[in-house]
PDB file of C-alpha atoms in Angstrom:
ATOM      1  CA  MET I   1      17.894  70.894 142.530  1.00 52.00           C
ATOM      2  CA  LEU I   2      20.808  70.098 140.189  1.00 57.00           C
ATOM      3  CA  GLY I   3      18.900  66.789 138.775  1.00 63.00           C
ATOM      4  CA  GLY I   4      15.882  69.045 137.951  1.00 68.00           C
ATOM      5  CA  ILE I   5      18.346  71.571 136.266  1.00 70.00           C
ATOM      6  CA  GLY I   6      20.211  68.713 134.486  1.00 70.00           C
ATOM      7  CA  ALA I   7      17.167  67.469 133.076  1.00 72.00           C
ATOM      8  CA  PHE I   8      15.550  71.413 132.016  1.00 69.00           C
ATOM      9  CA  ILE I   9      18.819  71.550 130.329  1.00 73.00           C
ATOM     10  CA  ALA I  10      18.753  68.138 128.759  1.00 73.00           C
ATOM     11  CA  GLY I  11      15.336  68.605 127.703  1.00 77.00           C
ATOM     12  CA  GLU I  12      16.230  72.257 126.131  1.00 75.00           C
ATOM     13  CA  ILE I  13      19.510  70.648 124.333  1.00 79.00           C
ATOM     14  CA  SER I  14      17.248  67.968 122.808  1.00 79.00           C
ATOM     15  CA  GLY I  15      14.721  69.929 121.434  1.00 79.00           C
ATOM     16  CA  ALA I  16      16.948  72.604 119.889  1.00 78.00           C
ATOM     17  CA  VAL I  17      18.784  69.454 118.122  1.00 82.00           C
ATOM     18  CA  ARG I  18      15.802  68.174 117.086  1.00 84.00           C
ATOM     19  CA  ARG I  19      14.624  71.340 115.797  1.00 85.00           C
ATOM     20  CA  ASN I  20      17.938  71.642 114.123  1.00 86.00           C
ATOM     21  CA  VAL I  21      18.045  68.581 112.751  1.00 87.00           C
ATOM     22  CA  THR I  22      14.474  69.095 111.184  1.00 90.00           C
ATOM     23  CA  VAL I  23      15.692  72.162 109.584  1.00 89.00           C
ATOM     24  CA  ALA I  24      18.804  70.986 108.278  1.00 89.00           C
ATOM     25  CA  VAL I  25      16.948  67.828 106.305  1.00 91.00           C
ATOM     26  CA  LEU I  26      14.394  70.433 104.772  1.00 93.00           C
ATOM     27  CA  MET I  27      17.202  72.662 103.568  1.00 93.00           C
ATOM     28  CA  GLY I  28      19.114  69.253 102.242  1.00 92.00           C
ATOM     29  CA  LEU I  29      16.040  68.440 100.401  1.00 94.00           C
ATOM     30  CA  GLY I  30      15.557  71.906  99.166  1.00 93.00           C
ATOM     31  CA  VAL I  31      19.166  71.856  97.654  1.00 93.00           C
ATOM     32  CA  LEU I  32      18.722  68.335  96.192  1.00 94.00           C
ATOM     33  CA  LEU I  33      15.426  69.542  94.581  1.00 94.00           C
ATOM     34  CA  MET I  34      17.376  72.465  93.062  1.00 95.00           C
ATOM     35  CA  LEU I  35      19.977  70.561  91.745  1.00 93.00           C
ATOM     36  CA  CYS I  36      17.554  68.330  90.383  1.00 94.00           C
ATOM     37  CA  ALA I  37      15.892  71.343  88.308  1.00 94.00           C
ATOM     38  CA  GLY I  38      19.022  72.842  87.382  1.00 93.00           C
ATOM     39  CA  GLY I  39      20.007  69.952  85.841  1.00 93.00           C
ATOM     40  CA  TYR I  40      16.532  69.981  83.897  1.00 95.00           C
ATOM     41  CA  LEU I  41      17.595  73.362  83.128  1.00 94.00           C
ATOM     42  CA  VAL I  42      20.862  72.410  81.727  1.00 94.00           C
ATOM     43  CA  ALA I  43      19.167  69.777  79.567  1.00 94.00           C
ATOM     44  CA  ALA I  44      16.660  72.107  78.468  1.00 95.00           C
ATOM     45  CA  VAL I  45      19.428  74.192  77.232  1.00 94.00           C
ATOM     46  CA  HIS I  46      21.156  71.679  75.236  1.00 95.00           C
ATOM     47  CA  THR I  47      18.006  70.318  73.694  1.00 95.00           C
ATOM     48  CA  ALA I  48      17.473  74.459  72.126  1.00 95.00           C
ATOM     49  CA  LEU I  49      20.735  74.714  71.386  1.00 94.00           C
ATOM     50  CA  ALA I  50      20.758  71.303  69.393  1.00 95.00           C
ATOM     51  CA  LEU I  51      17.481  72.434  67.268  1.00 95.00           C
ATOM     52  CA  ARG I  52      19.268  75.514  66.418  1.00 94.00           C
ATOM     53  CA  TYR I  53      23.233  74.733  65.968  1.00 94.00           C
ATOM     54  CA  GLY I  54      23.686  70.864  66.087  1.00 93.00           C
ATOM     55  CA  SER I  55      24.250  68.695  68.776  1.00 93.00           C
ATOM     56  CA  VAL I  56      27.821  68.803  69.153  1.00 94.00           C
ATOM     57  CA  GLU I  57      27.977  72.910  69.136  1.00 94.00           C
ATOM     58  CA  ALA I  58      25.316  72.743  71.772  1.00 93.00           C
ATOM     59  CA  SER I  59      27.204  70.323  74.076  1.00 93.00           C
ATOM     60  CA  LEU I  60      30.502  72.380  73.803  1.00 94.00           C
ATOM     61  CA  VAL I  61      28.229  75.676  74.697  1.00 94.00           C
ATOM     62  CA  VAL I  62      26.948  73.604  77.563  1.00 93.00           C
ATOM     63  CA  ALA I  63      30.459  72.630  78.572  1.00 94.00           C
ATOM     64  CA  GLY I  64      31.863  75.893  78.186  1.00 95.00           C
ATOM     65  CA  GLY I  65      29.070  77.401  80.284  1.00 93.00           C
ATOM     66  CA  LEU I  66      29.328  75.109  83.038  1.00 93.00           C
ATOM     67  CA  PHE I  67      33.124  75.418  83.289  1.00 95.00           C
ATOM     68  CA  VAL I  68      33.170  79.209  83.089  1.00 95.00           C
ATOM     69  CA  THR I  69      30.580  78.614  86.172  1.00 93.00           C
ATOM     70  CA  GLY I  70      32.798  76.299  87.934  1.00 92.00           C
ATOM     71  CA  LEU I  71      35.494  78.871  87.683  1.00 95.00           C
ATOM     72  CA  MET I  72      33.544  81.722  89.103  1.00 95.00           C
ATOM     73  CA  ALA I  73      32.247  79.868  91.976  1.00 92.00           C
ATOM     74  CA  ILE I  74      36.052  78.460  92.791  1.00 94.00           C
ATOM     75  CA  ALA I  75      37.071  82.439  92.695  1.00 94.00           C
ATOM     76  CA  ILE I  76      34.357  83.562  94.909  1.00 93.00           C
ATOM     77  CA  GLY I  77      35.251  80.820  97.544  1.00 91.00           C
ATOM     78  CA  PHE I  78      38.995  82.183  97.426  1.00 91.00           C
ATOM     79  CA  TYR I  79      37.580  85.572  97.994  1.00 91.00           C
ATOM     80  CA  VAL I  80      35.359  84.638 100.655  1.00 89.00           C
ATOM     81  CA  LYS I  81      37.947  82.759 102.418  1.00 87.00           C
ATOM     82  CA  ASN I  82      40.859  85.091 102.255  1.00 88.00           C
ATOM     83  CA  ARG I  83      38.906  88.308 103.286  1.00 85.00           C
ATOM     84  CA  PRO I  84      39.639  89.367 106.841  1.00 83.00           C
ATOM     85  CA  ARG I  85      36.868  88.515 109.417  1.00 76.00           C
ATOM     86  CA  PRO I  86      35.935  91.513 111.407  1.00 72.00           C
ATOM     87  CA  ALA I  87      36.832  91.209 115.469  1.00 67.00           C
ATOM     88  CA  ARG I  88      33.926  90.212 117.827  1.00 61.00           C
ATOM     89  CA  PRO I  89      33.166  92.796 120.519  1.00 61.00           C
ATOM     90  CA  MET I  90      34.183  91.956 123.972  1.00 58.00           C
ATOM     91  CA  ALA I  91      30.715  93.593 124.929  1.00 56.00           C
ATOM     92  CA  ALA I  92      28.806  90.862 123.215  1.00 58.00           C
ATOM     93  CA  THR I  93      30.674  88.141 125.381  1.00 56.00           C
ATOM     94  CA  ALA I  94      30.014  89.986 128.712  1.00 57.00           C
ATOM     95  CA  LEU I  95      26.601  90.828 127.890  1.00 58.00           C
ATOM     96  CA  VAL I  96      25.989  87.011 127.046  1.00 60.00           C
ATOM     97  CA  ALA I  97      27.839  86.196 130.393  1.00 59.00           C
ATOM     98  CA  ALA I  98      25.962  88.624 132.713  1.00 61.00           C
ATOM     99  CA  PRO I  99      22.600  86.930 133.535  1.00 63.00           C
ATOM    100  CA  LEU I 100      24.702  83.564 134.308  1.00 59.00           C
ATOM    101  CA  ALA I 101      27.092  85.651 136.435  1.00 59.00           C
ATOM    102  CA  ALA I 102      24.313  87.615 138.457  1.00 62.00           C
ATOM    103  CA  LYS I 103      22.011  84.270 138.742  1.00 62.00           C
ATOM    104  CA  LEU I 104      25.297  82.540 140.272  1.00 57.00           C
ATOM    105  CA  ILE I 105      26.124  85.742 142.605  1.00 60.00           C
ATOM    106  CA  GLY I 106      22.609  85.892 143.831  1.00 61.00           C
ATOM    107  CA  ALA I 107      22.542  82.033 144.592  1.00 55.00           C
ATOM    108  CA  GLY I 108      25.791  82.677 146.579  1.00 53.00           C
ATOM    109  CA  LEU I 109      24.662  85.270 149.226  1.00 57.00           C
ATOM    110  CA  THR I 110      22.268  82.866 150.563  1.00 62.00           C
ATOM    111  CA  SER I 111      24.531  80.179 151.891  1.00 63.00           C
ATOM    112  CA  LYS I 112      28.235  78.494 151.983  1.00 65.00           C
ATOM    113  CA  LYS I 113      27.410  75.852 149.070  1.00 66.00           C
ATOM    114  CA  GLY I 114      26.373  79.188 147.533  1.00 65.00           C
ATOM    115  CA  TRP I 115      29.444  80.972 147.491  1.00 65.00           C
ATOM    116  CA  ARG I 116      31.226  78.255 146.367  1.00 68.00           C
ATOM    117  CA  LEU I 117      28.909  77.878 143.378  1.00 67.00           C
ATOM    118  CA  ALA I 118      29.344  81.766 142.646  1.00 67.00           C
ATOM    119  CA  LEU I 119      33.194  81.479 142.641  1.00 70.00           C
ATOM    120  CA  VAL I 120      32.771  78.657 140.182  1.00 70.00           C
ATOM    121  CA  GLY I 121      30.637  80.703 138.252  1.00 69.00           C
ATOM    122  CA  GLY I 122      32.874  83.924 138.079  1.00 70.00           C
ATOM    123  CA  VAL I 123      35.785  81.510 137.244  1.00 73.00           C
ATOM    124  CA  VAL I 124      33.732  80.042 133.910  1.00 71.00           C
ATOM    125  CA  VAL I 125      32.453  83.504 133.643  1.00 70.00           C
ATOM    126  CA  LEU I 126      36.067  84.964 133.515  1.00 72.00           C
ATOM    127  CA  GLY I 127      37.510  81.777 131.131  1.00 74.00           C
ATOM    128  CA  ALA I 128      34.982  82.620 128.685  1.00 71.00           C
ATOM    129  CA  LEU I 129      35.873  86.252 128.384  1.00 69.00           C
ATOM    130  CA  LEU I 130      39.528  85.446 128.337  1.00 70.00           C
ATOM    131  CA  GLY I 131      39.131  82.411 125.947  1.00 70.00           C
ATOM    132  CA  ARG I 132      37.145  84.719 123.508  1.00 66.00           C
ATOM    133  CA  GLN I 133      39.620  87.776 124.120  1.00 64.00           C
ATOM    134  CA  PHE I 134      42.439  84.836 123.107  1.00 65.00           C
ATOM    135  CA  PHE I 135      41.069  83.335 120.535  1.00 63.00           C
ATOM    136  CA  THR I 136      39.427  85.639 118.251  1.00 59.00           C
ATOM    137  CA  GLY I 137      41.574  87.091 115.652  1.00 53.00           C
ATOM    138  CA  ASP I 138      42.447  86.313 111.647  1.00 46.00           C
ATOM    139  CA  ASP I 139      44.526  83.397 110.712  1.00 48.00           C
ATOM    140  CA  SER I 140      46.984  85.349 109.068  1.00 49.00           C
ATOM    141  CA  GLY I 141      49.887  85.259 111.621  1.00 48.00           C
ATOM    142  CA  ASP I 142      50.096  81.659 112.042  1.00 48.00           C
ATOM    143  CA  GLY I 143      52.978  80.678 110.638  1.00 47.00           C
ATOM    144  CA  GLU I 144      51.947  79.032 107.349  1.00 47.00           C
ATOM    145  CA  ALA I 145      53.984  79.578 104.070  1.00 43.00           C
TER     146      ALA I 145
END
């Protein structure tokens, strides 16, 4: 029985990994194409400015615009990094662990081996709840200066 469960879990994991890899590759390709389009946009802006103001002035305007855009991206990154994270509710972990606990307790009522399985399942669920409680919080109090 455990071999069947293991094969089922392995099949589910491999399907999820394959799907996630496909999504990541497609998103990476999309980002690469958008970066190329952004490069062509910058080149087009440079060409338009060069026709109107000259080559040196166009290069200075494009370089200044890219510099300001980079500074804004860095500032937004620092803002997002330093923003406090909301606490995760304990009820979410309990709701995720409840079906597993119910299945293990149901299996535990039928045999001696099942009682051991239910006990191990209870320990796993309790460990998940306690681990989530201990390891959720912001990183502001870890002693970094």
